[in-house]
mmCIF file of C-alpha atoms in Angstrom:
data_model
loop_
_atom_site.group_PDB
_atom_site.id
_atom_site.type_symbol
_atom_site.label_atom_id
_atom_site.label_comp_id
_atom_site.label_asym_id
_atom_site.label_seq_id
_atom_site.Cartn_x
_atom_site.Cartn_y
_atom_site.Cartn_z
ATOM 1 C CA MET J 1 20.225 22.286 -18.710
ATOM 2 C CA ALA J 2 17.963 24.930 -17.567
ATOM 3 C CA ALA J 3 17.985 25.820 -13.712
ATOM 4 C CA THR J 4 14.901 23.974 -12.831
ATOM 5 C CA GLU J 5 16.135 20.976 -14.628
ATOM 6 C CA ARG J 6 19.339 21.282 -12.775
ATOM 7 C CA ILE J 7 17.249 21.337 -9.353
ATOM 8 C CA LEU J 8 15.063 18.519 -10.191
ATOM 9 C CA ALA J 9 17.903 16.227 -11.194
ATOM 10 C CA SER J 10 19.683 17.306 -7.974
ATOM 11 C CA ALA J 11 16.630 16.457 -5.713
ATOM 12 C CA ARG J 12 16.291 13.220 -7.432
ATOM 13 C CA LYS J 13 19.905 12.124 -6.768
ATOM 14 C CA GLN J 14 19.361 13.327 -3.087
ATOM 15 C CA ILE J 15 16.159 11.285 -2.541
ATOM 16 C CA ALA J 16 18.136 8.101 -4.063
ATOM 17 C CA GLU J 17 20.966 8.541 -1.896
ATOM 18 C CA GLN J 18 19.254 9.930 1.542
ATOM 19 C CA GLY J 19 15.789 8.689 1.110
ATOM 20 C CA ILE J 20 12.684 11.272 1.157
ATOM 21 C CA LEU J 21 12.917 12.139 5.035
ATOM 22 C CA GLY J 22 16.576 12.928 4.399
ATOM 23 C CA LEU J 23 15.884 15.351 1.606
ATOM 24 C CA ARG J 24 17.566 18.742 2.535
ATOM 25 C CA VAL J 25 16.705 21.645 0.428
ATOM 26 C CA ALA J 26 20.363 23.230 1.000
ATOM 27 C CA ASP J 27 21.737 20.007 -0.434
ATOM 28 C CA VAL J 28 19.630 19.995 -3.421
ATOM 29 C CA ALA J 29 20.845 23.639 -3.827
ATOM 30 C CA GLU J 30 24.466 22.688 -3.544
ATOM 31 C CA GLY J 31 23.973 19.897 -6.379
ATOM 32 C CA ALA J 32 22.465 21.872 -8.880
ATOM 33 C CA TYR J 33 24.679 25.149 -8.645
ATOM 34 C CA SER J 34 21.654 26.916 -7.381
ATOM 35 C CA SER J 35 20.626 28.297 -4.044
ATOM 36 C CA VAL J 36 17.708 27.793 -1.566
ATOM 37 C CA THR J 37 16.306 31.028 -2.243
ATOM 38 C CA GLN J 38 16.001 30.038 -5.861
ATOM 39 C CA ILE J 39 14.391 26.952 -5.275
ATOM 40 C CA TYR J 40 11.808 28.226 -3.007
ATOM 41 C CA ARG J 41 11.129 30.916 -5.895
ATOM 42 C CA TYR J 42 10.294 28.049 -8.383
ATOM 43 C CA PHE J 43 8.882 25.660 -6.199
ATOM 44 C CA GLY J 44 7.261 27.502 -2.840
ATOM 45 C CA ASP J 45 8.624 25.306 -0.240
ATOM 46 C CA ARG J 46 10.009 22.067 0.588
ATOM 47 C CA ASN J 47 7.142 20.457 0.079
ATOM 48 C CA GLY J 48 6.436 22.012 -3.167
ATOM 49 C CA LEU J 49 9.847 20.487 -4.484
ATOM 50 C CA LEU J 50 8.656 16.968 -2.883
ATOM 51 C CA ALA J 51 5.368 17.354 -4.823
ATOM 52 C CA ARG J 52 7.145 17.830 -8.041
ATOM 53 C CA VAL J 53 9.921 15.294 -7.847
ATOM 54 C CA LEU J 54 7.836 12.681 -6.129
ATOM 55 C CA GLY J 55 4.986 13.272 -8.493
ATOM 56 C CA ASP J 56 7.208 12.890 -11.521
ATOM 57 C CA LEU J 57 8.529 9.908 -10.057
ATOM 58 C CA TYR J 58 4.941 8.439 -9.630
ATOM 59 C CA GLN J 59 3.884 9.082 -13.121
ATOM 60 C CA GLU J 60 6.843 7.354 -14.460
ATOM 61 C CA PHE J 61 6.130 4.220 -12.124
ATOM 62 C CA LEU J 62 2.547 3.933 -13.389
ATOM 63 C CA GLU J 63 3.615 4.770 -17.050
ATOM 64 C CA GLN J 64 6.052 1.725 -16.767
ATOM 65 C CA SER J 65 3.740 -0.439 -15.308
ATOM 66 C CA LEU J 66 1.256 -0.372 -18.256
ATOM 67 C CA GLN J 67 4.158 -0.285 -20.719
ATOM 68 C CA SER J 68 5.650 -3.469 -19.613
ATOM 69 C CA VAL J 69 2.438 -5.205 -20.053
ATOM 70 C CA ALA J 70 1.934 -3.680 -23.407
ATOM 71 C CA ASP J 71 5.387 -4.664 -24.797
ATOM 72 C CA ARG J 72 4.649 -8.128 -24.175
ATOM 73 C CA LEU J 73 1.314 -8.203 -25.315
ATOM 74 C CA ASP J 74 1.478 -6.184 -28.556
ATOM 75 C CA GLY J 75 3.169 -8.465 -30.991
ATOM 76 C CA LEU J 76 0.067 -10.971 -30.440
ATOM 77 C CA ASP J 77 -3.025 -10.884 -32.846
ATOM 78 C CA VAL J 78 -4.667 -13.277 -30.681
ATOM 79 C CA VAL J 79 -4.395 -12.919 -26.995
ATOM 80 C CA THR J 80 -5.172 -15.509 -24.091
ATOM 81 C CA ILE J 81 -5.846 -15.094 -20.185
ATOM 82 C CA ASP J 82 -2.693 -16.987 -19.834
ATOM 83 C CA ASP J 83 -0.631 -14.397 -21.569
ATOM 84 C CA ILE J 84 -2.260 -11.704 -19.966
ATOM 85 C CA VAL J 85 -1.302 -13.116 -16.670
ATOM 86 C CA ASP J 86 2.032 -13.924 -18.026
ATOM 87 C CA ALA J 87 2.676 -10.575 -18.865
ATOM 88 C CA LEU J 88 1.981 -8.877 -15.515
ATOM 89 C CA PRO J 89 4.933 -8.662 -12.856
ATOM 90 C CA SER J 90 5.442 -11.136 -10.164
ATOM 91 C CA PRO J 91 4.958 -9.553 -6.626
ATOM 92 C CA THR J 92 8.263 -11.568 -5.242
ATOM 93 C CA HIS J 93 10.502 -9.925 -7.772
ATOM 94 C CA ASP J 94 13.626 -8.110 -6.187
ATOM 95 C CA TRP J 95 12.640 -4.835 -8.369
ATOM 96 C CA MET J 96 9.223 -5.118 -7.292
ATOM 97 C CA ARG J 97 10.269 -4.658 -3.855
ATOM 98 C CA ILE J 98 12.471 -1.890 -4.472
ATOM 99 C CA ASN J 99 9.753 -0.001 -6.601
ATOM 100 C CA SER J 100 6.948 -0.997 -4.257
ATOM 101 C CA GLY J 101 9.173 0.546 -1.322
ATOM 102 C CA MET J 102 9.362 3.696 -3.237
ATOM 103 C CA ARG J 103 5.760 4.023 -4.079
ATOM 104 C CA LEU J 104 5.023 3.248 -0.437
ATOM 105 C CA GLN J 105 7.182 6.160 0.473
ATOM 106 C CA ILE J 106 5.741 8.664 -1.974
ATOM 107 C CA LEU J 107 1.978 7.771 -0.989
ATOM 108 C CA ALA J 108 3.207 8.058 2.388
ATOM 109 C CA THR J 109 4.318 11.513 1.620
ATOM 110 C CA ALA J 110 1.251 12.500 -0.039
ATOM 111 C CA VAL J 111 -0.750 11.674 3.015
ATOM 112 C CA THR J 112 0.455 14.921 4.733
ATOM 113 C CA ASN J 113 1.551 16.642 1.462
ATOM 114 C CA GLU J 114 -1.904 18.285 -0.181
ATOM 115 C CA GLU J 115 0.153 19.006 -3.373
ATOM 116 C CA LEU J 116 1.697 15.717 -3.919
ATOM 117 C CA ARG J 117 -1.858 14.225 -2.966
ATOM 118 C CA ASN J 118 -3.786 16.105 -5.478
ATOM 119 C CA ARG J 119 -0.988 15.113 -8.266
ATOM 120 C CA VAL J 120 -1.036 11.420 -7.570
ATOM 121 C CA SER J 121 -4.643 11.254 -7.374
ATOM 122 C CA LEU J 122 -5.099 12.834 -10.944
ATOM 123 C CA LEU J 123 -2.335 10.572 -11.960
ATOM 124 C CA ALA J 124 -4.106 7.355 -10.451
ATOM 125 C CA GLN J 125 -7.449 8.528 -12.208
ATOM 126 C CA GLU J 126 -5.770 9.080 -15.632
ATOM 127 C CA HIS J 127 -3.938 5.668 -15.245
ATOM 128 C CA LEU J 128 -7.023 3.956 -14.596
ATOM 129 C CA ARG J 129 -8.753 5.586 -17.830
ATOM 130 C CA ARG J 130 -5.743 4.382 -19.815
ATOM 131 C CA TRP J 131 -5.862 0.912 -18.195
ATOM 132 C CA ASN J 132 -9.670 0.776 -18.894
ATOM 133 C CA ALA J 133 -8.877 1.562 -22.855
ATOM 134 C CA TYR J 134 -6.180 -1.121 -22.610
ATOM 135 C CA ILE J 135 -8.077 -3.856 -21.397
ATOM 136 C CA GLU J 136 -10.796 -2.617 -24.120
ATOM 137 C CA ASP J 137 -8.190 -3.342 -26.624
ATOM 138 C CA VAL J 138 -6.819 -6.498 -25.653
ATOM 139 C CA SER J 139 -10.355 -7.880 -24.735
ATOM 140 C CA SER J 140 -11.105 -7.321 -28.610
ATOM 141 C CA ARG J 141 -8.075 -9.556 -29.213
ATOM 142 C CA LEU J 142 -8.886 -12.293 -26.852
ATOM 143 C CA LYS J 143 -9.049 -15.852 -28.007
ATOM 144 C CA GLN J 144 -12.619 -17.081 -29.161
ATOM 145 C CA GLY J 145 -14.345 -18.717 -26.428
ATOM 146 C CA GLU J 146 -12.503 -16.579 -23.685
ATOM 147 C CA ALA J 147 -13.668 -13.747 -21.451
ATOM 148 C CA LEU J 148 -12.173 -11.467 -19.245
ATOM 149 C CA ASP J 149 -13.463 -10.162 -15.974
ATOM 150 C CA SER J 150 -11.877 -6.553 -16.074
ATOM 151 C CA ARG J 151 -12.601 -6.028 -12.360
ATOM 152 C CA VAL J 152 -9.533 -7.826 -11.465
ATOM 153 C CA PHE J 153 -7.872 -4.848 -12.919
ATOM 154 C CA THR J 154 -10.250 -2.136 -12.014
ATOM 155 C CA ILE J 155 -10.714 -3.282 -8.268
ATOM 156 C CA MET J 156 -7.967 -6.099 -7.058
ATOM 157 C CA LEU J 157 -4.853 -4.896 -9.183
ATOM 158 C CA VAL J 158 -5.722 -1.145 -8.854
ATOM 159 C CA MET J 159 -5.387 -1.659 -4.956
ATOM 160 C CA GLN J 160 -2.398 -4.007 -4.932
ATOM 161 C CA MET J 161 0.604 -3.182 -2.854
ATOM 162 C CA ALA J 162 3.461 -5.889 -3.476
ATOM 163 C CA TYR J 163 5.325 -4.610 -0.388
ATOM 164 C CA TYR J 164 3.046 -6.769 1.879
ATOM 165 C CA ARG J 165 4.189 -9.842 -0.207
ATOM 166 C CA HIS J 166 7.928 -9.001 0.782
ATOM 167 C CA LEU J 167 7.067 -8.676 4.275
ATOM 168 C CA LEU J 168 5.525 -12.187 4.603
ATOM 169 C CA GLY J 169 9.017 -13.599 3.629
ATOM 170 C CA ASP J 170 8.817 -17.109 3.581
ATOM 171 C CA ASP J 171 5.121 -17.565 4.746
ATOM 172 C CA GLY J 172 3.579 -15.657 1.593
ATOM 173 C CA PHE J 173 2.185 -17.128 -1.572
ATOM 174 C CA SER J 174 4.582 -18.362 -4.452
ATOM 175 C CA ASP J 175 4.629 -16.381 -7.781
ATOM 176 C CA ALA J 176 3.202 -19.774 -9.477
ATOM 177 C CA GLU J 177 0.415 -19.631 -6.600
ATOM 178 C CA TYR J 178 -0.353 -15.703 -7.808
ATOM 179 C CA ARG J 179 -0.386 -16.542 -11.286
ATOM 180 C CA GLN J 180 -2.682 -19.510 -11.042
ATOM 181 C CA PHE J 181 -4.935 -17.086 -8.672
ATOM 182 C CA LEU J 182 -5.117 -14.407 -11.569
ATOM 183 C CA LYS J 183 -5.878 -17.015 -14.224
ATOM 184 C CA ASP J 184 -8.717 -18.216 -12.208
ATOM 185 C CA LYS J 185 -10.086 -15.030 -11.378
ATOM 186 C CA LEU J 186 -9.519 -13.062 -14.446
ATOM 187 C CA ARG J 187 -11.709 -15.841 -16.606
ATOM 188 C CA ALA J 188 -15.095 -14.436 -16.744
ATOM 189 C CA MET S 1 2.449 4.534 35.133
ATOM 190 C CA ALA S 2 6.014 3.117 34.516
ATOM 191 C CA ALA S 3 8.750 5.523 32.756
ATOM 192 C CA THR S 4 8.572 3.479 29.483
ATOM 193 C CA GLU S 5 4.765 3.346 29.323
ATOM 194 C CA ARG S 6 4.686 7.471 29.838
ATOM 195 C CA ILE S 7 7.151 7.742 26.862
ATOM 196 C CA LEU S 8 4.900 5.282 24.638
ATOM 197 C CA ALA S 9 1.864 7.334 25.540
ATOM 198 C CA SER S 10 3.689 10.679 24.754
ATOM 199 C CA ALA S 11 5.251 9.597 21.331
ATOM 200 C CA ARG S 12 1.767 8.240 20.472
ATOM 201 C CA LYS S 13 0.548 11.758 21.195
ATOM 202 C CA GLN S 14 2.924 13.232 19.186
ATOM 203 C CA ILE S 15 2.463 11.043 16.466
ATOM 204 C CA ALA S 16 -1.190 11.651 16.518
ATOM 205 C CA GLU S 17 -0.558 15.731 16.334
ATOM 206 C CA GLN S 18 2.592 16.239 14.202
ATOM 207 C CA GLY S 19 2.596 12.923 12.383
ATOM 208 C CA ILE S 20 5.490 10.548 12.103
ATOM 209 C CA LEU S 21 8.184 12.844 10.417
ATOM 210 C CA GLY S 22 7.702 15.552 12.661
ATOM 211 C CA LEU S 23 8.240 13.312 15.874
ATOM 212 C CA ARG S 24 10.985 15.194 17.784
ATOM 213 C CA VAL S 25 12.445 13.132 20.812
ATOM 214 C CA ALA S 26 12.795 16.101 22.919
ATOM 215 C CA ASP S 27 9.219 16.847 22.440
ATOM 216 C CA VAL S 28 8.351 13.145 23.538
ATOM 217 C CA ALA S 29 10.798 13.357 27.029
ATOM 218 C CA GLU S 30 8.893 16.869 27.757
ATOM 219 C CA GLY S 31 5.406 15.164 27.218
ATOM 220 C CA ALA S 32 6.729 12.077 29.488
ATOM 221 C CA TYR S 33 8.337 14.323 32.210
ATOM 222 C CA SER S 34 11.467 12.249 31.179
ATOM 223 C CA SER S 35 14.562 13.316 29.392
ATOM 224 C CA VAL S 36 16.087 12.394 25.874
ATOM 225 C CA THR S 37 19.007 10.377 27.540
ATOM 226 C CA GLN S 38 16.467 8.231 29.402
ATOM 227 C CA ILE S 39 14.627 7.649 26.040
ATOM 228 C CA TYR S 40 17.647 6.552 24.614
ATOM 229 C CA ARG S 41 18.570 4.421 27.291
ATOM 230 C CA TYR S 42 15.063 2.610 26.761
ATOM 231 C CA PHE S 43 14.707 2.401 23.070
ATOM 232 C CA GLY S 44 18.224 3.091 21.884
ATOM 233 C CA ASP S 45 17.552 5.933 19.120
ATOM 234 C CA ARG S 46 14.701 7.745 17.316
ATOM 235 C CA ASN S 47 14.536 4.906 14.809
ATOM 236 C CA GLY S 48 14.001 2.335 17.984
ATOM 237 C CA LEU S 49 11.157 4.370 19.438
ATOM 238 C CA LEU S 50 9.846 4.368 16.265
ATOM 239 C CA ALA S 51 9.979 0.897 15.862
ATOM 240 C CA ARG S 52 8.119 -0.040 19.187
ATOM 241 C CA VAL S 53 5.546 2.705 18.915
ATOM 242 C CA LEU S 54 4.520 2.328 15.141
ATOM 243 C CA GLY S 55 4.909 -1.580 15.881
ATOM 244 C CA ASP S 56 2.699 -1.523 18.724
ATOM 245 C CA LEU S 57 0.102 0.634 16.375
ATOM 246 C CA TYR S 58 0.463 -1.774 13.352
ATOM 247 C CA GLN S 59 -0.181 -4.744 16.010
ATOM 248 C CA GLU S 60 -3.368 -2.964 17.078
ATOM 249 C CA PHE S 61 -4.630 -2.384 13.319
ATOM 250 C CA LEU S 62 -3.986 -5.776 12.406
ATOM 251 C CA GLU S 63 -5.630 -7.300 15.442
ATOM 252 C CA GLN S 64 -8.805 -4.747 14.982
ATOM 253 C CA SER S 65 -9.402 -6.006 11.517
ATOM 254 C CA LEU S 66 -9.345 -9.635 12.442
ATOM 255 C CA GLN S 67 -11.708 -8.759 15.282
ATOM 256 C CA SER S 68 -13.960 -6.168 13.466
ATOM 257 C CA VAL S 69 -15.022 -9.378 11.026
ATOM 258 C CA ALA S 70 -15.187 -11.854 14.079
ATOM 259 C CA ASP S 71 -17.692 -9.788 15.947
ATOM 260 C CA ARG S 72 -19.749 -10.027 12.871
ATOM 261 C CA LEU S 73 -19.610 -13.595 12.116
ATOM 262 C CA ASP S 74 -19.174 -15.114 15.827
ATOM 263 C CA GLY S 75 -23.033 -15.211 16.562
ATOM 264 C CA LEU S 76 -23.795 -17.067 13.183
ATOM 265 C CA ASP S 77 -24.329 -20.896 13.480
ATOM 266 C CA VAL S 78 -24.237 -21.275 9.577
ATOM 267 C CA VAL S 79 -22.370 -18.637 7.445
ATOM 268 C CA THR S 80 -22.855 -17.772 3.806
ATOM 269 C CA ILE S 81 -20.556 -16.146 1.416
ATOM 270 C CA ASP S 82 -22.643 -12.872 1.481
ATOM 271 C CA ASP S 83 -22.270 -12.679 5.480
ATOM 272 C CA ILE S 84 -18.629 -12.803 4.985
ATOM 273 C CA VAL S 85 -18.437 -10.313 2.481
ATOM 274 C CA ASP S 86 -20.837 -8.201 4.311
ATOM 275 C CA ALA S 87 -18.658 -8.489 7.292
ATOM 276 C CA LEU S 88 -15.460 -7.014 5.622
ATOM 277 C CA PRO S 89 -14.775 -3.319 5.799
ATOM 278 C CA SER S 90 -15.562 -1.061 2.746
ATOM 279 C CA PRO S 91 -12.696 0.747 1.411
ATOM 280 C CA THR S 92 -14.353 3.724 0.774
ATOM 281 C CA HIS S 93 -15.208 4.625 4.513
ATOM 282 C CA ASP S 94 -13.822 7.758 6.180
ATOM 283 C CA TRP S 95 -12.153 5.675 8.843
ATOM 284 C CA MET S 96 -10.522 3.419 6.196
ATOM 285 C CA ARG S 97 -8.950 6.388 4.697
ATOM 286 C CA ILE S 98 -7.563 7.737 8.001
ATOM 287 C CA ASN S 99 -6.512 4.015 8.833
ATOM 288 C CA SER S 100 -4.965 3.002 5.589
ATOM 289 C CA GLY S 101 -3.170 6.489 5.501
ATOM 290 C CA MET S 102 -1.641 5.588 9.038
ATOM 291 C CA ARG S 103 -0.853 2.019 7.752
ATOM 292 C CA LEU S 104 0.890 3.757 4.726
ATOM 293 C CA GLN S 105 2.918 5.975 6.832
ATOM 294 C CA ILE S 106 3.905 3.374 9.045
ATOM 295 C CA LEU S 107 5.225 0.710 6.262
ATOM 296 C CA ALA S 108 6.726 3.573 4.351
ATOM 297 C CA THR S 109 8.704 4.147 7.685
ATOM 298 C CA ALA S 110 9.598 0.626 7.676
ATOM 299 C CA VAL S 111 11.234 0.357 4.591
ATOM 300 C CA THR S 112 14.272 2.300 6.110
ATOM 301 C CA ASN S 113 13.696 1.527 9.555
ATOM 302 C CA GLU S 114 15.194 -2.167 9.702
ATOM 303 C CA GLU S 115 13.913 -2.742 13.222
ATOM 304 C CA LEU S 116 10.254 -1.704 12.653
ATOM 305 C CA ARG S 117 10.310 -3.800 9.137
ATOM 306 C CA ASN S 118 11.522 -7.070 11.231
ATOM 307 C CA ARG S 119 8.665 -6.439 13.819
ATOM 308 C CA VAL S 120 6.104 -5.428 10.903
ATOM 309 C CA SER S 121 7.112 -8.503 8.835
ATOM 310 C CA LEU S 122 6.752 -10.879 12.245
ATOM 311 C CA LEU S 123 3.374 -9.228 12.793
ATOM 312 C CA ALA S 124 2.091 -9.823 8.904
ATOM 313 C CA GLN S 125 3.313 -13.498 9.022
ATOM 314 C CA GLU S 126 1.369 -14.171 12.652
ATOM 315 C CA HIS S 127 -1.613 -12.164 11.064
ATOM 316 C CA LEU S 128 -1.664 -14.335 8.032
ATOM 317 C CA ARG S 129 -1.344 -17.569 10.079
ATOM 318 C CA ARG S 130 -4.285 -16.337 12.317
ATOM 319 C CA TRP S 131 -6.425 -15.595 9.153
ATOM 320 C CA ASN S 132 -5.855 -18.819 7.939
ATOM 321 C CA ALA S 133 -6.632 -20.661 11.107
ATOM 322 C CA TYR S 134 -10.073 -18.286 10.937
ATOM 323 C CA ILE S 135 -11.277 -19.021 7.439
ATOM 324 C CA GLU S 136 -11.033 -22.795 8.472
ATOM 325 C CA ASP S 137 -13.055 -22.246 11.335
ATOM 326 C CA VAL S 138 -15.677 -20.100 8.932
ATOM 327 C CA SER S 139 -15.551 -22.944 6.239
ATOM 328 C CA SER S 140 -16.559 -25.349 8.927
ATOM 329 C CA ARG S 141 -19.642 -23.383 9.578
ATOM 330 C CA LEU S 142 -20.692 -22.597 5.878
ATOM 331 C CA LYS S 143 -23.950 -23.181 4.471
ATOM 332 C CA GLN S 144 -24.595 -26.489 2.650
ATOM 333 C CA GLY S 145 -23.484 -26.094 -0.985
ATOM 334 C CA GLU S 146 -21.415 -23.013 -0.669
ATOM 335 C CA ALA S 147 -17.528 -23.295 -1.052
ATOM 336 C CA LEU S 148 -14.719 -20.874 -0.220
ATOM 337 C CA ASP S 149 -11.541 -19.664 -2.205
ATOM 338 C CA SER S 150 -9.416 -18.972 0.577
ATOM 339 C CA ARG S 151 -7.068 -17.296 -1.612
ATOM 340 C CA VAL S 152 -9.128 -14.421 -2.003
ATOM 341 C CA PHE S 153 -7.859 -13.564 1.696
ATOM 342 C CA THR S 154 -4.350 -15.083 1.479
ATOM 343 C CA ILE S 155 -3.378 -13.458 -1.969
ATOM 344 C CA MET S 156 -5.791 -10.614 -2.770
ATOM 345 C CA LEU S 157 -7.219 -9.209 0.590
ATOM 346 C CA VAL S 158 -3.499 -9.312 2.309
ATOM 347 C CA MET S 159 -1.810 -7.221 -0.626
ATOM 348 C CA GLN S 160 -4.801 -4.600 -0.390
ATOM 349 C CA MET S 161 -4.230 -1.013 0.249
ATOM 350 C CA ALA S 162 -7.302 1.066 0.719
ATOM 351 C CA TYR S 163 -5.701 4.410 0.375
ATOM 352 C CA TYR S 164 -5.629 3.775 -3.690
ATOM 353 C CA ARG S 165 -9.329 3.928 -3.668
ATOM 354 C CA HIS S 166 -9.072 6.977 -1.889
ATOM 355 C CA LEU S 167 -6.875 8.486 -4.561
ATOM 356 C CA LEU S 168 -9.369 7.598 -7.231
ATOM 357 C CA GLY S 169 -11.841 9.692 -6.006
ATOM 358 C CA ASP S 170 -15.270 9.810 -7.840
ATOM 359 C CA ASP S 171 -13.670 7.821 -10.572
ATOM 360 C CA GLY S 172 -13.028 4.390 -8.403
ATOM 361 C CA PHE S 173 -15.613 1.573 -8.186
ATOM 362 C CA SER S 174 -18.410 2.089 -5.765
ATOM 363 C CA ASP S 175 -18.856 -0.032 -2.487
ATOM 364 C CA ALA S 176 -21.696 -1.978 -4.000
ATOM 365 C CA GLU S 177 -19.245 -2.889 -6.826
ATOM 366 C CA TYR S 178 -16.502 -3.967 -4.568
ATOM 367 C CA ARG S 179 -18.815 -6.190 -2.403
ATOM 368 C CA GLN S 180 -20.362 -7.640 -5.807
ATOM 369 C CA PHE S 181 -16.681 -8.550 -6.824
ATOM 370 C CA LEU S 182 -15.501 -9.789 -3.558
ATOM 371 C CA LYS S 183 -18.855 -12.214 -3.553
ATOM 372 C CA ASP S 184 -18.285 -13.680 -7.072
ATOM 373 C CA LYS S 185 -14.589 -14.554 -6.442
ATOM 374 C CA LEU S 186 -14.776 -15.715 -3.169
ATOM 375 C CA ARG S 187 -17.293 -18.553 -4.131
ATOM 376 C CA ALA S 188 -15.112 -21.569 -5.014
#
């Protein structure tokens, strides 16, 4: 493994264990059999290291989110609105809470880390283009008589933060209510 | 001003200047003519201080968000769907970017600060109850023939994070597209 890869792997491990705030470059260096000086040479500073590691993580989240939907719809020649909604993740699932908690921390870091913000911004724009292309593909396979309002993806879902649902606890909407809402609103 | 109020005012000032991550209890103490020992006596530790200050800020954000809508609709005897949508804030406004950047940082802090998370959770639940009551009030004043799908508030808007719109830059939807979408989806 190259030095930069060892550093990135060590930084990920540190973030998983200590959180983003607790990341110390000296600990990353130790876990990578590297030095603080070498890390600064590759990534500029702590912010540069965070921009790279958190940007990579964010990219993986976005790719997984599209892939998990595609995996469930790709086998179908004819797709219904119900199929699409059933393929979307539930905001109340445990892994959504963990995943959205991490996304929240990455975005919050991006507010004050310009390098990370630029990377995340480009990723979000690329992600939107890929979703648009995917929605077009799915629309071409829609069951006769059904039509899709793509704005539910490009306006509503693109701004959705599942962590809010987690904060509402038992007072929040149920998965069934969420899916019914999406089905009603997705129908054009 | 009492000692706790001076400490809270100093902590807010520090957060506005240095951000949440940069908050040092020693600086807060200095700005409040207090001491680290005294701050720990009142708030337990740095996390306890953050829970109080950020919880207060979050409460103010939530109250302002309902109040700004109420201010625009309270004078109307008869309310239309268009009135309601026009009273909602635009995700692209500058103050929404700043406001949502701060909300993002508070929520991200809550992921690892249990005391803050419990406070924000209770605030979110209370906020939902108040919105529900407000929607009922507005619904009773709706123009004859119009009906409101309250799920747009209790499912869609409750999970909306305007910071995503900011990240999309020029690739994102416009204010006009956003308002048209809300108008279409709010009609029951």
